[in-house]
PDB file of C-alpha atoms and ligand atoms in Angstrom:
ATOM      1  CA  MET A 196      17.421 -24.011 -18.322  1.00 56.00           C
ATOM      2  CA  GLN A 197      16.062 -21.510 -20.832  1.00 57.00           C
ATOM      3  CA  PRO A 198      17.279 -17.928 -20.436  1.00 67.00           C
ATOM      4  CA  THR A 199      14.504 -15.545 -19.380  1.00 70.00           C
ATOM      5  CA  GLY A 200      12.476 -14.367 -22.391  1.00 74.00           C
ATOM      6  CA  GLN A 201      13.554 -17.187 -24.675  1.00 74.00           C
ATOM      7  CA  HIS A 202      10.635 -19.197 -25.925  1.00 70.00           C
ATOM      8  CA  PRO A 203      10.737 -22.954 -26.243  1.00 68.00           C
ATOM      9  CA  THR A 204      10.065 -24.439 -29.660  1.00 68.00           C
ATOM     10  CA  THR A 205       6.389 -24.317 -30.559  1.00 71.00           C
ATOM     11  CA  ALA A 206       4.198 -26.600 -32.613  1.00 88.00           C
ATOM     12  CA  PRO A 207       3.959 -26.347 -36.398  1.00 92.00           C
ATOM     13  CA  THR A 208       1.484 -24.074 -38.143  1.00 95.00           C
ATOM     14  CA  VAL A 209      -1.958 -25.543 -38.828  1.00 97.00           C
ATOM     15  CA  ARG A 210      -3.958 -24.078 -41.708  1.00 98.00           C
ATOM     16  CA  GLY A 211      -7.669 -24.017 -42.423  1.00 98.00           C
ATOM     17  CA  ALA A 212      -9.382 -22.541 -45.464  1.00 98.00           C
ATOM     18  CA  THR A 213      -9.879 -19.185 -43.690  1.00 98.00           C
ATOM     19  CA  TRP A 214      -7.280 -19.135 -40.897  1.00 98.00           C
ATOM     20  CA  SER A 215      -3.873 -20.305 -39.766  1.00 98.00           C
ATOM     21  CA  ALA A 216      -2.984 -21.224 -36.199  1.00 98.00           C
ATOM     22  CA  ARG A 217      -0.250 -22.457 -33.934  1.00 97.00           C
ATOM     23  CA  HIS A 218      -0.320 -24.113 -30.542  1.00 95.00           C
ATOM     24  CA  ILE A 219       1.902 -21.875 -28.428  1.00 94.00           C
ATOM     25  CA  GLY A 220       2.107 -24.004 -25.323  1.00 91.00           C
ATOM     26  CA  GLY A 221      -0.129 -25.023 -22.450  1.00 93.00           C
ATOM     27  CA  PRO A 222      -3.793 -24.507 -23.334  1.00 96.00           C
ATOM     28  CA  ASN A 223      -2.993 -21.618 -25.697  1.00 97.00           C
ATOM     29  CA  HIS A 224      -3.332 -21.223 -29.438  1.00 97.00           C
ATOM     30  CA  VAL A 225      -2.787 -18.169 -31.609  1.00 98.00           C
ATOM     31  CA  VAL A 226      -5.129 -17.911 -34.604  1.00 98.00           C
ATOM     32  CA  SER A 227      -4.776 -15.543 -37.545  1.00 98.00           C
ATOM     33  CA  VAL A 228      -8.007 -15.113 -39.520  1.00 98.00           C
ATOM     34  CA  ASN A 229      -7.340 -14.264 -43.162  1.00 98.00           C
ATOM     35  CA  THR A 230      -8.320 -10.850 -44.476  1.00 98.00           C
ATOM     36  CA  GLY A 231     -11.690 -10.922 -46.242  1.00 98.00           C
ATOM     37  CA  GLU A 232     -13.023 -13.739 -44.054  1.00 98.00           C
ATOM     38  CA  GLU A 233     -15.932 -13.666 -41.613  1.00 98.00           C
ATOM     39  CA  LEU A 234     -14.361 -14.032 -38.214  1.00 98.00           C
ATOM     40  CA  ILE A 235     -17.034 -15.994 -36.296  1.00 98.00           C
ATOM     41  CA  ALA A 236     -17.268 -18.565 -39.089  1.00 98.00           C
ATOM     42  CA  ALA A 237     -13.468 -18.796 -39.197  1.00 98.00           C
ATOM     43  CA  LEU A 238     -13.089 -19.194 -35.408  1.00 98.00           C
ATOM     44  CA  THR A 239     -15.898 -21.769 -35.348  1.00 98.00           C
ATOM     45  CA  ASP A 240     -14.132 -23.706 -38.101  1.00 98.00           C
ATOM     46  CA  PHE A 241     -10.877 -23.497 -36.140  1.00 98.00           C
ATOM     47  CA  ALA A 242     -12.530 -24.756 -32.941  1.00 98.00           C
ATOM     48  CA  ILE A 243     -14.260 -27.666 -34.679  1.00 98.00           C
ATOM     49  CA  SER A 244     -11.170 -28.657 -36.638  1.00 97.00           C
ATOM     50  CA  GLN A 245      -9.040 -28.681 -33.475  1.00 97.00           C
ATOM     51  CA  GLY A 246     -11.649 -30.468 -31.360  1.00 96.00           C
ATOM     52  CA  ILE A 247     -12.060 -27.498 -28.988  1.00 97.00           C
ATOM     53  CA  SER A 248     -15.446 -27.535 -27.235  1.00 95.00           C
ATOM     54  CA  GLY A 249     -14.730 -25.118 -24.413  1.00 98.00           C
ATOM     55  CA  GLY A 250     -12.506 -22.110 -24.010  1.00 98.00           C
ATOM     56  CA  ALA A 251     -11.911 -18.381 -24.094  1.00 98.00           C
ATOM     57  CA  ILE A 252     -11.188 -16.082 -27.028  1.00 98.00           C
ATOM     58  CA  ARG A 253      -9.621 -12.662 -27.131  1.00 98.00           C
ATOM     59  CA  GLY A 254      -8.365 -10.673 -30.039  1.00 98.00           C
ATOM     60  CA  ILE A 255      -7.503  -7.544 -31.957  1.00 98.00           C
ATOM     61  CA  GLY A 256      -7.374  -6.582 -35.616  1.00 98.00           C
ATOM     62  CA  ALA A 257      -9.498  -4.687 -38.091  1.00 98.00           C
ATOM     63  CA  VAL A 258     -12.757  -5.237 -39.938  1.00 98.00           C
ATOM     64  CA  GLY A 259     -14.305  -3.685 -43.042  1.00 98.00           C
ATOM     65  CA  ARG A 260     -17.875  -4.485 -42.075  1.00 98.00           C
ATOM     66  CA  ALA A 261     -19.626  -5.761 -38.972  1.00 98.00           C
ATOM     67  CA  THR A 262     -23.111  -6.450 -37.641  1.00 98.00           C
ATOM     68  CA  LEU A 263     -23.714  -5.950 -33.918  1.00 98.00           C
ATOM     69  CA  LEU A 264     -26.760  -7.101 -31.973  1.00 96.00           C
ATOM     70  CA  PHE A 265     -28.514  -5.545 -29.038  1.00 95.00           C
ATOM     71  CA  ARG A 266     -30.889  -7.780 -27.135  1.00 92.00           C
ATOM     72  CA  ASP A 267     -34.153  -6.442 -25.745  1.00 90.00           C
ATOM     73  CA  PRO A 268     -34.750  -8.604 -22.654  1.00 87.00           C
ATOM     74  CA  ASP A 269     -38.449  -7.659 -22.470  1.00 88.00           C
ATOM     75  CA  ALA A 270     -39.345  -8.365 -26.069  1.00 85.00           C
ATOM     76  CA  LEU A 271     -36.847 -11.279 -26.207  1.00 81.00           C
ATOM     77  CA  THR A 272     -35.672  -9.948 -29.541  1.00 84.00           C
ATOM     78  CA  TYR A 273     -32.337  -8.999 -31.015  1.00 86.00           C
ATOM     79  CA  VAL A 274     -32.065  -5.753 -32.910  1.00 92.00           C
ATOM     80  CA  ASP A 275     -29.129  -5.847 -35.261  1.00 95.00           C
ATOM     81  CA  ARG A 276     -27.321  -3.030 -36.990  1.00 98.00           C
ATOM     82  CA  GLU A 277     -24.775  -3.260 -39.769  1.00 98.00           C
ATOM     83  CA  PHE A 278     -21.747  -0.953 -39.865  1.00 98.00           C
ATOM     84  CA  ASP A 279     -20.285  -0.894 -43.362  1.00 98.00           C
ATOM     85  CA  GLU A 280     -17.003   0.874 -42.650  1.00 98.00           C
ATOM     86  CA  GLN A 281     -13.411   0.190 -41.681  1.00 98.00           C
ATOM     87  CA  MET A 282     -13.057  -0.260 -37.898  1.00 98.00           C
ATOM     88  CA  GLU A 283     -10.367  -1.367 -35.493  1.00 98.00           C
ATOM     89  CA  ILE A 284     -11.133  -4.319 -33.240  1.00 98.00           C
ATOM     90  CA  ALA A 285     -10.228  -2.382 -30.114  1.00 98.00           C
ATOM     91  CA  GLY A 286     -11.313  -5.206 -27.858  1.00 98.00           C
ATOM     92  CA  LEU A 287     -12.849  -8.609 -28.419  1.00 98.00           C
ATOM     93  CA  GLN A 288     -13.604 -11.352 -25.989  1.00 98.00           C
ATOM     94  CA  GLY A 289     -15.747 -14.399 -26.042  1.00 98.00           C
ATOM     95  CA  ASN A 290     -16.168 -18.036 -25.260  1.00 98.00           C
ATOM     96  CA  ILE A 291     -16.428 -21.371 -26.993  1.00 98.00           C
ATOM     97  CA  ALA A 292     -19.004 -23.882 -25.814  1.00 98.00           C
ATOM     98  CA  ARG A 293     -21.074 -26.685 -27.232  1.00 97.00           C
ATOM     99  CA  LYS A 294     -24.793 -27.240 -27.329  1.00 97.00           C
ATOM    100  CA  GLY A 295     -25.339 -30.865 -28.170  1.00 95.00           C
ATOM    101  CA  GLU A 296     -23.246 -31.468 -31.263  1.00 95.00           C
ATOM    102  CA  GLU A 297     -23.153 -27.764 -32.172  1.00 97.00           C
ATOM    103  CA  THR A 298     -20.125 -25.564 -31.465  1.00 97.00           C
ATOM    104  CA  LEU A 299     -21.205 -22.122 -30.231  1.00 98.00           C
ATOM    105  CA  ILE A 300     -18.957 -19.082 -30.261  1.00 98.00           C
ATOM    106  CA  HIS A 301     -20.216 -16.094 -28.265  1.00 98.00           C
ATOM    107  CA  ILE A 302     -18.330 -12.851 -28.825  1.00 98.00           C
ATOM    108  CA  HIS A 303     -18.712  -9.282 -27.607  1.00 98.00           C
ATOM    109  CA  THR A 304     -16.575  -6.542 -29.077  1.00 98.00           C
ATOM    110  CA  THR A 305     -15.679  -2.879 -29.067  1.00 98.00           C
ATOM    111  CA  LEU A 306     -14.972  -1.474 -32.543  1.00 98.00           C
ATOM    112  CA  GLY A 307     -13.134   1.809 -33.118  1.00 98.00           C
ATOM    113  CA  ARG A 308     -14.269   4.051 -35.962  1.00 98.00           C
ATOM    114  CA  GLN A 309     -12.234   6.423 -38.156  1.00 98.00           C
ATOM    115  CA  ASP A 310     -13.209   9.376 -35.944  1.00 98.00           C
ATOM    116  CA  TYR A 311     -11.885   7.440 -32.891  1.00 98.00           C
ATOM    117  CA  SER A 312     -15.334   6.942 -31.447  1.00 98.00           C
ATOM    118  CA  ALA A 313     -16.360   3.403 -30.552  1.00 98.00           C
ATOM    119  CA  ILE A 314     -19.348   1.141 -30.927  1.00 98.00           C
ATOM    120  CA  ALA A 315     -19.854  -2.033 -28.960  1.00 98.00           C
ATOM    121  CA  GLY A 316     -22.092  -5.019 -28.645  1.00 97.00           C
ATOM    122  CA  HIS A 317     -22.739  -8.677 -29.294  1.00 97.00           C
ATOM    123  CA  LEU A 318     -20.991  -9.593 -32.510  1.00 98.00           C
ATOM    124  CA  LYS A 319     -23.199 -11.271 -35.097  1.00 98.00           C
ATOM    125  CA  GLU A 320     -20.714 -11.209 -37.943  1.00 98.00           C
ATOM    126  CA  ALA A 321     -17.667  -9.268 -39.048  1.00 98.00           C
ATOM    127  CA  TRP A 322     -15.339  -9.410 -42.020  1.00 98.00           C
ATOM    128  CA  ILE A 323     -11.639  -9.055 -41.333  1.00 98.00           C
ATOM    129  CA  ARG A 324      -9.969  -6.320 -43.371  1.00 98.00           C
ATOM    130  CA  GLY A 325      -6.353  -6.210 -42.351  1.00 98.00           C
ATOM    131  CA  ALA A 326      -5.124  -8.218 -39.379  1.00 98.00           C
ATOM    132  CA  GLY A 327      -7.234 -10.672 -37.402  1.00 98.00           C
ATOM    133  CA  GLU A 328      -5.191 -11.834 -34.409  1.00 98.00           C
ATOM    134  CA  PHE A 329      -6.809 -14.048 -31.812  1.00 98.00           C
ATOM    135  CA  PHE A 330      -5.698 -16.027 -28.786  1.00 98.00           C
ATOM    136  CA  VAL A 331      -7.709 -19.066 -27.814  1.00 98.00           C
ATOM    137  CA  THR A 332      -7.312 -20.641 -24.368  1.00 98.00           C
ATOM    138  CA  VAL A 333      -8.727 -24.144 -24.188  1.00 98.00           C
ATOM    139  CA  ALA A 334     -10.661 -25.173 -21.083  1.00 97.00           C
ATOM    140  CA  GLU A 335      -9.689 -28.460 -19.441  1.00 95.00           C
ATOM    141  CA  ALA A 336     -13.281 -29.688 -19.723  1.00 93.00           C
ATOM    142  CA  PRO A 337     -15.916 -29.005 -22.396  1.00 92.00           C
ATOM    143  CA  LEU A 338     -18.319 -26.135 -21.715  1.00 97.00           C
ATOM    144  CA  GLU A 339     -21.981 -26.897 -22.315  1.00 98.00           C
ATOM    145  CA  LYS A 340     -24.843 -24.544 -23.086  1.00 98.00           C
ATOM    146  CA  GLN A 341     -28.581 -25.104 -23.017  1.00 97.00           C
ATOM    147  CA  LEU A 342     -31.434 -22.962 -24.211  1.00 95.00           C
ATOM    148  CA  ASP A 343     -33.129 -21.274 -21.264  1.00 93.00           C
ATOM    149  CA  PRO A 344     -36.732 -20.984 -22.520  1.00 91.00           C
ATOM    150  CA  GLU A 345     -37.616 -18.117 -20.173  1.00 88.00           C
ATOM    151  CA  LEU A 346     -34.595 -16.042 -21.104  1.00 88.00           C
ATOM    152  CA  GLY A 347     -34.604 -17.142 -24.727  1.00 87.00           C
ATOM    153  CA  LEU A 348     -30.832 -17.501 -24.473  1.00 92.00           C
ATOM    154  CA  ASN A 349     -28.244 -20.241 -24.594  1.00 95.00           C
ATOM    155  CA  ILE A 350     -26.877 -20.305 -21.047  1.00 96.00           C
ATOM    156  CA  LEU A 351     -23.842 -22.133 -19.686  1.00 96.00           C
ATOM    157  CA  THR A 352     -24.816 -25.199 -17.673  1.00 96.00           C
ATOM    158  CA  LEU A 353     -22.480 -25.344 -14.673  1.00 91.00           C
TER     159      LEU A 353
HETATM  160 FE1   FE B 201     -24.088 -11.811 -26.364  1.00 59.97          FE
END
């Protein structure tokens, strides 16, 4: 019997070109995205390399540049804005799903600026500058998305 608070041995570190990760038990992985790397590309590469086609993502860290999107549901357009400044990832959550053979990562985030104000939105891309610490929880079954032509969005098919 393990004493309370003592962790069992975990799996070895797995490394990609832009990230390192470890399976920490159950459905859970911890992923560190290397500084200077684009985090959605890195997490997508992690998911594909580990065969993960459904799950949840959460994380913290810091970025040096990010582009957020705001979707206009009437015009069916995304308006994106780039923020070229150092920001804390104050909150980040998302999901992993597949659409046919494609792995889709959908992330929303709140980013904290130097003056302690925050911006938030759908994350298009962001470059880690400092730490990039993510937890990925793998779903027991793959999650599928399909394009909803009326909404113009990839929607989970449940
Ligand atoms: Fe979104």
